[in-house]
């Protein structure tokens, strides 16, 4: 149980394009979803928290207009990296949790911007 | 959330118990201790969590000191597949953003054959 699926697992695109990453909870209803970013040889950094049906809460220093988060249903959240540039290349990981349960993580999306 | 301190790396022989320490001396009374691990190039995997009592599940045991200022994660019979970075995180237990996990640098556990 508690499976979180992330898609795509890797993506390569040109600078200036927008990229959408999906995060789905497959066997539970995720009242809260989280998005993290991880650069090589560094730890995970929390970007934002989203509750179903409401606006995401972004951590300090994370540009909300750059990283658009939508949590439209209890099983799906999306992260869109708008006008991506090489410095946005990173490993993006989502997690999901239902009420009073631990967070469970997806396997991440490796994003490379050329 | 309380800050946690972990050794940067540890070695363990395959088949032996791996004991990973974590210091959380500023933990508050309503903060839980969570353990996750991250195998290279994958998302973190939940292991176990606890408040003050020792906990055990199919993956590991969690021993929390009586004063709650430190804890130890025990993998009873480590295998090569347990090689990973292990994160100890102290956070509130509840709904919404109160359970957000702030990752430190963790402990890289290397299980040796």
PDB file of N, CA and C in Angstrom, chain B:
ATOM      1  N   UNK B   1      10.473  22.955  13.669  1.00  0.00           N
ATOM      2  CA  UNK B   1      10.901  21.576  13.819  1.00  0.00           C
ATOM      3  C   UNK B   1      12.278  21.526  14.481  1.00  0.00           C
ATOM      4  N   UNK B   2      12.465  20.514  15.338  1.00  0.00           N
ATOM      5  CA  UNK B   2      13.738  20.370  16.021  1.00  0.00           C
ATOM      6  C   UNK B   2      14.838  19.977  15.041  1.00  0.00           C
ATOM      7  N   UNK B   3      16.046  20.473  15.304  1.00  0.00           N
ATOM      8  CA  UNK B   3      17.199  20.104  14.478  1.00  0.00           C
ATOM      9  C   UNK B   3      17.669  18.722  14.889  1.00  0.00           C
ATOM     10  N   UNK B   4      18.101  17.936  13.926  1.00  0.00           N
ATOM     11  CA  UNK B   4      18.662  16.610  14.220  1.00  0.00           C
ATOM     12  C   UNK B   4      20.101  16.559  13.757  1.00  0.00           C
ATOM     13  N   UNK B   5      20.907  15.751  14.439  1.00  0.00           N
ATOM     14  CA  UNK B   5      22.314  15.585  14.097  1.00  0.00           C
ATOM     15  C   UNK B   5      22.606  14.112  13.914  1.00  0.00           C
ATOM     16  N   UNK B   6      23.238  13.777  12.785  1.00  0.00           N
ATOM     17  CA  UNK B   6      23.577  12.386  12.484  1.00  0.00           C
ATOM     18  C   UNK B   6      25.030  12.320  12.004  1.00  0.00           C
ATOM     19  N   UNK B   7      25.692  11.193  12.248  1.00  0.00           N
ATOM     20  CA  UNK B   7      27.045  11.053  11.688  1.00  0.00           C
ATOM     21  C   UNK B   7      26.952  11.012  10.169  1.00  0.00           C
ATOM     22  N   UNK B   8      27.927  11.560   9.465  1.00  0.00           N
ATOM     23  CA  UNK B   8      27.843  11.608   8.005  1.00  0.00           C
ATOM     24  C   UNK B   8      27.910  10.239   7.338  1.00  0.00           C
ATOM     25  N   UNK B   9      28.619   9.304   7.953  1.00  0.00           N
ATOM     26  CA  UNK B   9      28.740   7.995   7.314  1.00  0.00           C
ATOM     27  C   UNK B   9      28.995   6.909   8.346  1.00  0.00           C
ATOM     28  N   UNK B  10      28.617   5.683   7.971  1.00  0.00           N
ATOM     29  CA  UNK B  10      28.855   4.513   8.809  1.00  0.00           C
ATOM     30  C   UNK B  10      29.045   3.303   7.913  1.00  0.00           C
ATOM     31  N   UNK B  11      29.807   2.345   8.388  1.00  0.00           N
ATOM     32  CA  UNK B  11      29.946   1.064   7.702  1.00  0.00           C
ATOM     33  C   UNK B  11      29.320  -0.024   8.552  1.00  0.00           C
ATOM     34  N   UNK B  12      28.855  -1.069   7.886  1.00  0.00           N
ATOM     35  CA  UNK B  12      28.293  -2.213   8.595  1.00  0.00           C
ATOM     36  C   UNK B  12      28.567  -3.459   7.763  1.00  0.00           C
ATOM     37  N   UNK B  13      28.887  -4.548   8.439  1.00  0.00           N
ATOM     38  CA  UNK B  13      29.108  -5.806   7.726  1.00  0.00           C
ATOM     39  C   UNK B  13      27.771  -6.453   7.394  1.00  0.00           C
ATOM     40  N   UNK B  14      27.709  -7.033   6.222  1.00  0.00           N
ATOM     41  CA  UNK B  14      26.487  -7.720   5.792  1.00  0.00           C
ATOM     42  C   UNK B  14      26.103  -8.803   6.796  1.00  0.00           C
ATOM     43  N   UNK B  15      24.814  -8.843   7.142  1.00  0.00           N
ATOM     44  CA  UNK B  15      24.324  -9.828   8.098  1.00  0.00           C
ATOM     45  C   UNK B  15      24.350  -9.362   9.542  1.00  0.00           C
ATOM     46  N   UNK B  16      25.096  -8.303   9.815  1.00  0.00           N
ATOM     47  CA  UNK B  16      25.151  -7.771  11.180  1.00  0.00           C
ATOM     48  C   UNK B  16      24.090  -6.692  11.345  1.00  0.00           C
ATOM     49  N   UNK B  17      23.850  -6.337  12.597  1.00  0.00           N
ATOM     50  CA  UNK B  17      22.892  -5.259  12.880  1.00  0.00           C
ATOM     51  C   UNK B  17      23.546  -3.911  12.600  1.00  0.00           C
ATOM     52  N   UNK B  18      22.775  -3.039  11.988  1.00  0.00           N
ATOM     53  CA  UNK B  18      23.235  -1.666  11.764  1.00  0.00           C
ATOM     54  C   UNK B  18      22.503  -0.763  12.751  1.00  0.00           C
ATOM     55  N   UNK B  19      23.256  -0.005  13.527  1.00  0.00           N
ATOM     56  CA  UNK B  19      22.678   0.895  14.518  1.00  0.00           C
ATOM     57  C   UNK B  19      22.998   2.331  14.129  1.00  0.00           C
ATOM     58  N   UNK B  20      21.989   3.066  13.724  1.00  0.00           N
ATOM     59  CA  UNK B  20      22.207   4.435  13.262  1.00  0.00           C
ATOM     60  C   UNK B  20      21.706   5.414  14.315  1.00  0.00           C
ATOM     61  N   UNK B  21      22.608   6.244  14.847  1.00  0.00           N
ATOM     62  CA  UNK B  21      22.197   7.176  15.898  1.00  0.00           C
ATOM     63  C   UNK B  21      21.689   8.505  15.336  1.00  0.00           C
ATOM     64  N   UNK B  22      20.881   9.162  16.160  1.00  0.00           N
ATOM     65  CA  UNK B  22      20.378  10.496  15.806  1.00  0.00           C
ATOM     66  C   UNK B  22      20.214  11.289  17.092  1.00  0.00           C
ATOM     67  N   UNK B  23      20.715  12.496  17.062  1.00  0.00           N
ATOM     68  CA  UNK B  23      20.569  13.385  18.212  1.00  0.00           C
ATOM     69  C   UNK B  23      19.537  14.445  17.908  1.00  0.00           C
ATOM     70  N   UNK B  24      18.576  14.602  18.808  1.00  0.00           N
ATOM     71  CA  UNK B  24      17.544  15.643  18.638  1.00  0.00           C
ATOM     72  C   UNK B  24      17.264  16.257  19.993  1.00  0.00           C
ATOM     73  N   UNK B  25      18.269  16.912  20.526  1.00  0.00           N
ATOM     74  CA  UNK B  25      18.205  17.399  21.912  1.00  0.00           C
ATOM     75  C   UNK B  25      17.184  18.507  22.131  1.00  0.00           C
ATOM     76  N   UNK B  26      16.750  19.193  21.060  1.00  0.00           N
ATOM     77  CA  UNK B  26      15.779  20.286  21.221  1.00  0.00           C
ATOM     78  C   UNK B  26      14.367  19.874  20.838  1.00  0.00           C
ATOM     79  N   UNK B  27      14.123  18.586  20.736  1.00  0.00           N
ATOM     80  CA  UNK B  27      12.809  18.109  20.317  1.00  0.00           C
ATOM     81  C   UNK B  27      11.746  18.536  21.317  1.00  0.00           C
ATOM     82  N   UNK B  28      10.586  18.920  20.806  1.00  0.00           N
ATOM     83  CA  UNK B  28       9.498  19.324  21.690  1.00  0.00           C
ATOM     84  C   UNK B  28       8.612  18.122  21.993  1.00  0.00           C
ATOM     85  N   UNK B  29       7.748  18.288  22.971  1.00  0.00           N
ATOM     86  CA  UNK B  29       6.957  17.163  23.453  1.00  0.00           C
ATOM     87  C   UNK B  29       6.015  16.557  22.436  1.00  0.00           C
ATOM     88  N   UNK B  30       5.594  17.342  21.459  1.00  0.00           N
ATOM     89  CA  UNK B  30       4.645  16.834  20.479  1.00  0.00           C
ATOM     90  C   UNK B  30       5.273  16.561  19.111  1.00  0.00           C
ATOM     91  N   UNK B  31       6.577  16.529  19.053  1.00  0.00           N
ATOM     92  CA  UNK B  31       7.262  16.197  17.801  1.00  0.00           C
ATOM     93  C   UNK B  31       7.622  14.715  17.776  1.00  0.00           C
ATOM     94  N   UNK B  32       7.343  14.110  16.635  1.00  0.00           N
ATOM     95  CA  UNK B  32       7.685  12.718  16.417  1.00  0.00           C
ATOM     96  C   UNK B  32       9.058  12.627  15.754  1.00  0.00           C
ATOM     97  N   UNK B  33       9.667  11.455  15.862  1.00  0.00           N
ATOM     98  CA  UNK B  33      10.913  11.165  15.158  1.00  0.00           C
ATOM     99  C   UNK B  33      10.591  10.238  13.993  1.00  0.00           C
ATOM    100  N   UNK B  34      10.922  10.682  12.793  1.00  0.00           N
ATOM    101  CA  UNK B  34      10.701   9.895  11.581  1.00  0.00           C
ATOM    102  C   UNK B  34      12.047   9.477  10.994  1.00  0.00           C
ATOM    103  N   UNK B  35      12.057   8.286  10.421  1.00  0.00           N
ATOM    104  CA  UNK B  35      13.236   7.816   9.686  1.00  0.00           C
ATOM    105  C   UNK B  35      12.835   7.463   8.265  1.00  0.00           C
ATOM    106  N   UNK B  36      13.632   7.989   7.340  1.00  0.00           N
ATOM    107  CA  UNK B  36      13.485   7.669   5.920  1.00  0.00           C
ATOM    108  C   UNK B  36      14.861   7.262   5.397  1.00  0.00           C
ATOM    109  N   UNK B  37      14.881   6.580   4.279  1.00  0.00           N
ATOM    110  CA  UNK B  37      16.153   6.316   3.627  1.00  0.00           C
ATOM    111  C   UNK B  37      16.014   6.575   2.125  1.00  0.00           C
ATOM    112  N   UNK B  38      17.132   6.913   1.514  1.00  0.00           N
ATOM    113  CA  UNK B  38      17.138   7.188   0.089  1.00  0.00           C
ATOM    114  C   UNK B  38      18.259   6.383  -0.558  1.00  0.00           C
ATOM    115  N   UNK B  39      17.834   5.448  -1.372  1.00  0.00           N
ATOM    116  CA  UNK B  39      18.778   4.689  -2.170  1.00  0.00           C
ATOM    117  C   UNK B  39      19.089   5.527  -3.409  1.00  0.00           C
ATOM    118  N   UNK B  40      20.297   5.423  -3.876  1.00  0.00           N
ATOM    119  CA  UNK B  40      20.780   6.289  -4.952  1.00  0.00           C
ATOM    120  C   UNK B  40      19.790   6.430  -6.105  1.00  0.00           C
ATOM    121  N   UNK B  41      19.496   7.692  -6.459  1.00  0.00           N
ATOM    122  CA  UNK B  41      18.648   8.022  -7.616  1.00  0.00           C
ATOM    123  C   UNK B  41      17.194   7.589  -7.463  1.00  0.00           C
ATOM    124  N   UNK B  42      16.749   7.371  -6.240  1.00  0.00           N
ATOM    125  CA  UNK B  42      15.343   7.054  -6.007  1.00  0.00           C
ATOM    126  C   UNK B  42      14.753   8.055  -5.024  1.00  0.00           C
ATOM    127  N   UNK B  43      13.442   8.033  -4.890  1.00  0.00           N
ATOM    128  CA  UNK B  43      12.797   8.846  -3.873  1.00  0.00           C
ATOM    129  C   UNK B  43      12.980   8.224  -2.496  1.00  0.00           C
ATOM    130  N   UNK B  44      12.882   9.026  -1.439  1.00  0.00           N
ATOM    131  CA  UNK B  44      13.030   8.480  -0.086  1.00  0.00           C
ATOM    132  C   UNK B  44      11.961   7.436   0.224  1.00  0.00           C
ATOM    133  N   UNK B  45      12.335   6.498   1.071  1.00  0.00           N
ATOM    134  CA  UNK B  45      11.431   5.435   1.494  1.00  0.00           C
ATOM    135  C   UNK B  45      11.174   5.570   2.986  1.00  0.00           C
ATOM    136  N   UNK B  46       9.907   5.569   3.379  1.00  0.00           N
ATOM    137  CA  UNK B  46       9.548   5.626   4.790  1.00  0.00           C
ATOM    138  C   UNK B  46       9.997   4.343   5.486  1.00  0.00           C
ATOM    139  N   UNK B  47      10.584   4.499   6.683  1.00  0.00           N
ATOM    140  CA  UNK B  47      11.000   3.325   7.447  1.00  0.00           C
ATOM    141  C   UNK B  47      10.128   3.155   8.682  1.00  0.00           C
ATOM    142  N   UNK B  48      10.115   4.161   9.554  1.00  0.00           N
ATOM    143  CA  UNK B  48       9.457   4.015  10.842  1.00  0.00           C
ATOM    144  C   UNK B  48       9.337   5.379  11.500  1.00  0.00           C
ATOM    145  N   UNK B  49       8.429   5.522  12.455  1.00  0.00           N
ATOM    146  CA  UNK B  49       8.385   6.745  13.237  1.00  0.00           C
ATOM    147  C   UNK B  49       7.895   6.418  14.647  1.00  0.00           C
ATOM    148  N   UNK B  50       8.172   7.341  15.573  1.00  0.00           N
ATOM    149  CA  UNK B  50       7.746   7.128  16.950  1.00  0.00           C
ATOM    150  C   UNK B  50       7.742   8.423  17.732  1.00  0.00           C
ATOM    151  N   UNK B  51       7.074   8.397  18.877  1.00  0.00           N
ATOM    152  CA  UNK B  51       6.994   9.567  19.752  1.00  0.00           C
ATOM    153  C   UNK B  51       7.869   9.380  20.981  1.00  0.00           C
ATOM    154  N   UNK B  52       7.595   8.374  21.787  1.00  0.00           N
ATOM    155  CA  UNK B  52       8.427   8.129  22.965  1.00  0.00           C
ATOM    156  C   UNK B  52       8.629   6.652  23.249  1.00  0.00           C
ATOM    157  N   UNK B  53       7.705   5.829  22.772  1.00  0.00           N
ATOM    158  CA  UNK B  53       7.881   4.397  22.972  1.00  0.00           C
ATOM    159  C   UNK B  53       8.741   3.809  21.855  1.00  0.00           C
ATOM    160  N   UNK B  54       9.422   2.726  22.156  1.00  0.00           N
ATOM    161  CA  UNK B  54      10.171   2.028  21.113  1.00  0.00           C
ATOM    162  C   UNK B  54       9.187   1.426  20.122  1.00  0.00           C
ATOM    163  N   UNK B  55       9.566   1.415  18.860  1.00  0.00           N
ATOM    164  CA  UNK B  55       8.700   0.913  17.813  1.00  0.00           C
ATOM    165  C   UNK B  55       9.448  -0.116  16.981  1.00  0.00           C
ATOM    166  N   UNK B  56       8.700  -1.071  16.464  1.00  0.00           N
ATOM    167  CA  UNK B  56       9.290  -2.084  15.580  1.00  0.00           C
ATOM    168  C   UNK B  56       8.316  -2.382  14.455  1.00  0.00           C
ATOM    169  N   UNK B  57       8.849  -2.521  13.253  1.00  0.00           N
ATOM    170  CA  UNK B  57       8.040  -3.001  12.135  1.00  0.00           C
ATOM    171  C   UNK B  57       8.887  -3.982  11.327  1.00  0.00           C
ATOM    172  N   UNK B  58       8.406  -4.338  10.166  1.00  0.00           N
ATOM    173  CA  UNK B  58       9.084  -5.362   9.372  1.00  0.00           C
ATOM    174  C   UNK B  58      10.432  -4.891   8.846  1.00  0.00           C
ATOM    175  N   UNK B  59      10.668  -3.603   8.847  1.00  0.00           N
ATOM    176  CA  UNK B  59      11.919  -3.081   8.319  1.00  0.00           C
ATOM    177  C   UNK B  59      12.962  -2.837   9.398  1.00  0.00           C
ATOM    178  N   UNK B  60      12.529  -2.299  10.534  1.00  0.00           N
ATOM    179  CA  UNK B  60      13.515  -1.823  11.505  1.00  0.00           C
ATOM    180  C   UNK B  60      12.887  -1.664  12.885  1.00  0.00           C
ATOM    181  N   UNK B  61      13.761  -1.338  13.837  1.00  0.00           N
ATOM    182  CA  UNK B  61      13.321  -0.964  15.175  1.00  0.00           C
ATOM    183  C   UNK B  61      13.808   0.443  15.469  1.00  0.00           C
ATOM    184  N   UNK B  62      13.013   1.167  16.240  1.00  0.00           N
ATOM    185  CA  UNK B  62      13.365   2.523  16.639  1.00  0.00           C
ATOM    186  C   UNK B  62      13.411   2.568  18.153  1.00  0.00           C
ATOM    187  N   UNK B  63      14.566   2.938  18.675  1.00  0.00           N
ATOM    188  CA  UNK B  63      14.749   3.058  20.115  1.00  0.00           C
ATOM    189  C   UNK B  63      14.899   4.535  20.445  1.00  0.00           C
ATOM    190  N   UNK B  64      14.016   5.048  21.282  1.00  0.00           N
ATOM    191  CA  UNK B  64      14.047   6.462  21.680  1.00  0.00           C
ATOM    192  C   UNK B  64      14.407   6.517  23.150  1.00  0.00           C
ATOM    193  N   UNK B  65      15.383   7.347  23.501  1.00  0.00           N
ATOM    194  CA  UNK B  65      15.791   7.449  24.906  1.00  0.00           C
ATOM    195  C   UNK B  65      14.656   8.051  25.736  1.00  0.00           C
ATOM    196  N   UNK B  66      14.724   7.813  27.017  1.00  0.00           N
ATOM    197  CA  UNK B  66      13.639   8.251  27.893  1.00  0.00           C
ATOM    198  C   UNK B  66      13.469   9.768  27.880  1.00  0.00           C
ATOM    199  N   UNK B  67      14.573  10.499  27.763  1.00  0.00           N
ATOM    200  CA  UNK B  67      14.476  11.963  27.718  1.00  0.00           C
ATOM    201  C   UNK B  67      14.171  12.474  26.310  1.00  0.00           C
ATOM    202  N   UNK B  68      14.073  11.568  25.345  1.00  0.00           N
ATOM    203  CA  UNK B  68      13.718  11.866  23.950  1.00  0.00           C
ATOM    204  C   UNK B  68      14.754  12.725  23.235  1.00  0.00           C
ATOM    205  N   UNK B  69      15.930  12.854  23.782  1.00  0.00           N
ATOM    206  CA  UNK B  69      16.929  13.700  23.136  1.00  0.00           C
ATOM    207  C   UNK B  69      17.734  12.964  22.076  1.00  0.00           C
ATOM    208  N   UNK B  70      17.581  11.687  21.996  1.00  0.00           N
ATOM    209  CA  UNK B  70      18.269  10.940  20.945  1.00  0.00           C
ATOM    210  C   UNK B  70      17.512   9.658  20.641  1.00  0.00           C
ATOM    211  N   UNK B  71      17.842   9.085  19.495  1.00  0.00           N
ATOM    212  CA  UNK B  71      17.205   7.829  19.108  1.00  0.00           C
ATOM    213  C   UNK B  71      18.186   7.010  18.268  1.00  0.00           C
ATOM    214  N   UNK B  72      17.862   5.745  18.106  1.00  0.00           N
ATOM    215  CA  UNK B  72      18.682   4.846  17.299  1.00  0.00           C
ATOM    216  C   UNK B  72      17.786   4.018  16.402  1.00  0.00           C
ATOM    217  N   UNK B  73      18.117   3.994  15.139  1.00  0.00           N
ATOM    218  CA  UNK B  73      17.425   3.122  14.191  1.00  0.00           C
ATOM    219  C   UNK B  73      18.240   1.849  14.076  1.00  0.00           C
ATOM    220  N   UNK B  74      17.580   0.717  14.204  1.00  0.00           N
ATOM    221  CA  UNK B  74      18.284  -0.563  14.133  1.00  0.00           C
ATOM    222  C   UNK B  74      17.753  -1.377  12.956  1.00  0.00           C
ATOM    223  N   UNK B  75      18.664  -1.724  12.054  1.00  0.00           N
ATOM    224  CA  UNK B  75      18.356  -2.685  11.001  1.00  0.00           C
ATOM    225  C   UNK B  75      18.945  -4.008  11.480  1.00  0.00           C
ATOM    226  N   UNK B  76      18.126  -4.981  11.826  1.00  0.00           N
ATOM    227  CA  UNK B  76      18.629  -6.157  12.549  1.00  0.00           C
ATOM    228  C   UNK B  76      19.627  -7.012  11.774  1.00  0.00           C
ATOM    229  N   UNK B  77      19.430  -7.150  10.485  1.00  0.00           N
ATOM    230  CA  UNK B  77      20.341  -7.975   9.677  1.00  0.00           C
ATOM    231  C   UNK B  77      20.578  -7.242   8.354  1.00  0.00           C
ATOM    232  N   UNK B  78      21.579  -6.399   8.339  1.00  0.00           N
ATOM    233  CA  UNK B  78      21.796  -5.544   7.168  1.00  0.00           C
ATOM    234  C   UNK B  78      22.195  -6.369   5.938  1.00  0.00           C
ATOM    235  N   UNK B  79      21.652  -5.965   4.798  1.00  0.00           N
ATOM    236  CA  UNK B  79      22.030  -6.564   3.520  1.00  0.00           C
ATOM    237  C   UNK B  79      22.613  -5.477   2.631  1.00  0.00           C
ATOM    238  N   UNK B  80      23.195  -5.901   1.516  1.00  0.00           N
ATOM    239  CA  UNK B  80      23.799  -4.928   0.595  1.00  0.00           C
ATOM    240  C   UNK B  80      22.753  -3.929   0.105  1.00  0.00           C
ATOM    241  N   UNK B  81      21.497  -4.371   0.015  1.00  0.00           N
ATOM    242  CA  UNK B  81      20.438  -3.495  -0.470  1.00  0.00           C
ATOM    243  C   UNK B  81      20.041  -2.426   0.542  1.00  0.00           C
ATOM    244  N   UNK B  82      20.572  -2.533   1.751  1.00  0.00           N
ATOM    245  CA  UNK B  82      20.305  -1.491   2.759  1.00  0.00           C
ATOM    246  C   UNK B  82      21.271  -0.321   2.640  1.00  0.00           C
ATOM    247  N   UNK B  83      22.244  -0.407   1.734  1.00  0.00           N
ATOM    248  CA  UNK B  83      23.147   0.723   1.511  1.00  0.00           C
ATOM    249  C   UNK B  83      22.343   1.908   0.987  1.00  0.00           C
ATOM    250  N   UNK B  84      22.377   3.019   1.726  1.00  0.00           N
ATOM    251  CA  UNK B  84      21.538   4.169   1.411  1.00  0.00           C
ATOM    252  C   UNK B  84      21.912   5.318   2.338  1.00  0.00           C
ATOM    253  N   UNK B  85      21.334   6.475   2.082  1.00  0.00           N
ATOM    254  CA  UNK B  85      21.427   7.591   3.019  1.00  0.00           C
ATOM    255  C   UNK B  85      20.191   7.541   3.910  1.00  0.00           C
ATOM    256  N   UNK B  86      20.403   7.541   5.205  1.00  0.00           N
ATOM    257  CA  UNK B  86      19.330   7.445   6.183  1.00  0.00           C
ATOM    258  C   UNK B  86      19.114   8.807   6.831  1.00  0.00           C
ATOM    259  N   UNK B  87      17.874   9.240   6.832  1.00  0.00           N
ATOM    260  CA  UNK B  87      17.526  10.549   7.376  1.00  0.00           C
ATOM    261  C   UNK B  87      16.672  10.392   8.628  1.00  0.00           C
ATOM    262  N   UNK B  88      17.047  11.119   9.658  1.00  0.00           N
ATOM    263  CA  UNK B  88      16.280  11.207  10.896  1.00  0.00           C
ATOM    264  C   UNK B  88      15.668  12.606  10.935  1.00  0.00           C
ATOM    265  N   UNK B  89      14.366  12.687  11.102  1.00  0.00           N
ATOM    266  CA  UNK B  89      13.675  13.983  11.050  1.00  0.00           C
ATOM    267  C   UNK B  89      12.702  14.070  12.215  1.00  0.00           C
ATOM    268  N   UNK B  90      12.725  15.198  12.893  1.00  0.00           N
ATOM    269  CA  UNK B  90      11.773  15.445  13.974  1.00  0.00           C
ATOM    270  C   UNK B  90      10.745  16.452  13.482  1.00  0.00           C
ATOM    271  N   UNK B  91       9.471  16.107  13.589  1.00  0.00           N
ATOM    272  CA  UNK B  91       8.443  17.001  13.092  1.00  0.00           C
ATOM    273  C   UNK B  91       7.137  16.738  13.809  1.00  0.00           C
ATOM    274  N   UNK B  92       6.222  17.707  13.691  1.00  0.00           N
ATOM    275  CA  UNK B  92       4.912  17.553  14.306  1.00  0.00           C
ATOM    276  C   UNK B  92       4.123  16.494  13.570  1.00  0.00           C
ATOM    277  N   UNK B  93       3.180  15.908  14.253  1.00  0.00           N
ATOM    278  CA  UNK B  93       2.341  14.854  13.683  1.00  0.00           C
ATOM    279  C   UNK B  93       0.941  15.426  13.556  1.00  0.00           C
ATOM    280  N   UNK B  94       0.488  15.587  12.336  1.00  0.00           N
ATOM    281  CA  UNK B  94      -0.842  16.149  12.181  1.00  0.00           C
ATOM    282  C   UNK B  94      -1.172  16.321  10.724  1.00  0.00           C
ATOM    283  N   UNK B  95      -2.211  17.088  10.455  1.00  0.00           N
ATOM    284  CA  UNK B  95      -2.654  17.242   9.084  1.00  0.00           C
ATOM    285  C   UNK B  95      -1.961  18.398   8.389  1.00  0.00           C
ATOM    286  N   UNK B  96      -2.174  18.494   7.088  1.00  0.00           N
ATOM    287  CA  UNK B  96      -1.682  19.606   6.297  1.00  0.00           C
ATOM    288  C   UNK B  96      -0.196  19.794   6.362  1.00  0.00           C
ATOM    289  N   UNK B  97       0.207  21.037   6.469  1.00  0.00           N
ATOM    290  CA  UNK B  97       1.623  21.359   6.399  1.00  0.00           C
ATOM    291  C   UNK B  97       2.357  21.079   7.700  1.00  0.00           C
ATOM    292  N   UNK B  98       1.643  20.674   8.745  1.00  0.00           N
ATOM    293  CA  UNK B  98       2.330  20.483  10.017  1.00  0.00           C
ATOM    294  C   UNK B  98       3.228  19.266   9.995  1.00  0.00           C
ATOM    295  N   UNK B  99       3.093  18.410   8.997  1.00  0.00           N
ATOM    296  CA  UNK B  99       3.929  17.223   8.924  1.00  0.00           C
ATOM    297  C   UNK B  99       4.988  17.374   7.852  1.00  0.00           C
ATOM    298  N   UNK B 100       5.375  18.601   7.507  1.00  0.00           N
ATOM    299  CA  UNK B 100       6.363  18.730   6.460  1.00  0.00           C
ATOM    300  C   UNK B 100       7.716  18.256   6.975  1.00  0.00           C
ATOM    301  N   UNK B 101       8.449  17.598   6.105  1.00  0.00           N
ATOM    302  CA  UNK B 101       9.728  16.998   6.456  1.00  0.00           C
ATOM    303  C   UNK B 101      10.857  17.883   5.952  1.00  0.00           C
ATOM    304  N   UNK B 102      11.718  18.288   6.854  1.00  0.00           N
ATOM    305  CA  UNK B 102      12.891  19.064   6.486  1.00  0.00           C
ATOM    306  C   UNK B 102      14.092  18.125   6.592  1.00  0.00           C
ATOM    307  N   UNK B 103      14.679  17.821   5.453  1.00  0.00           N
ATOM    308  CA  UNK B 103      15.766  16.853   5.396  1.00  0.00           C
ATOM    309  C   UNK B 103      17.108  17.512   5.713  1.00  0.00           C
ATOM    310  N   UNK B 104      17.882  16.848   6.577  1.00  0.00           N
ATOM    311  CA  UNK B 104      19.258  17.255   6.812  1.00  0.00           C
ATOM    312  C   UNK B 104      20.160  16.499   5.857  1.00  0.00           C
ATOM    313  N   UNK B 105      21.385  16.287   6.267  1.00  0.00           N
ATOM    314  CA  UNK B 105      22.352  15.622   5.397  1.00  0.00           C
ATOM    315  C   UNK B 105      22.362  14.106   5.574  1.00  0.00           C
ATOM    316  N   UNK B 106      21.780  13.592   6.661  1.00  0.00           N
ATOM    317  CA  UNK B 106      21.649  12.163   6.832  1.00  0.00           C
ATOM    318  C   UNK B 106      22.949  11.427   7.077  1.00  0.00           C
ATOM    319  N   UNK B 107      22.822  10.102   7.192  1.00  0.00           N
ATOM    320  CA  UNK B 107      23.964   9.205   7.362  1.00  0.00           C
ATOM    321  C   UNK B 107      24.038   8.265   6.178  1.00  0.00           C
ATOM    322  N   UNK B 108      25.168   8.242   5.504  1.00  0.00           N
ATOM    323  CA  UNK B 108      25.366   7.280   4.428  1.00  0.00           C
ATOM    324  C   UNK B 108      25.819   5.963   5.047  1.00  0.00           C
ATOM    325  N   UNK B 109      24.946   4.970   5.005  1.00  0.00           N
ATOM    326  CA  UNK B 109      25.270   3.647   5.514  1.00  0.00           C
ATOM    327  C   UNK B 109      25.783   2.787   4.364  1.00  0.00           C
ATOM    328  N   UNK B 110      26.991   2.298   4.506  1.00  0.00           N
ATOM    329  CA  UNK B 110      27.572   1.414   3.496  1.00  0.00           C
ATOM    330  C   UNK B 110      27.656   0.020   4.096  1.00  0.00           C
ATOM    331  N   UNK B 111      26.898  -0.908   3.533  1.00  0.00           N
ATOM    332  CA  UNK B 111      26.936  -2.289   3.996  1.00  0.00           C
ATOM    333  C   UNK B 111      27.994  -3.028   3.181  1.00  0.00           C
ATOM    334  N   UNK B 112      28.945  -3.587   3.888  1.00  0.00           N
ATOM    335  CA  UNK B 112      30.078  -4.237   3.244  1.00  0.00           C
ATOM    336  C   UNK B 112      29.868  -5.750   3.163  1.00  0.00           C
ATOM    337  N   UNK B 113      30.235  -6.364   2.035  1.00  0.00           N
ATOM    338  CA  UNK B 113      30.067  -7.823   1.909  1.00  0.00           C
ATOM    339  C   UNK B 113      31.043  -8.581   2.797  1.00  0.00           C
TER     340      UNK B 113
END
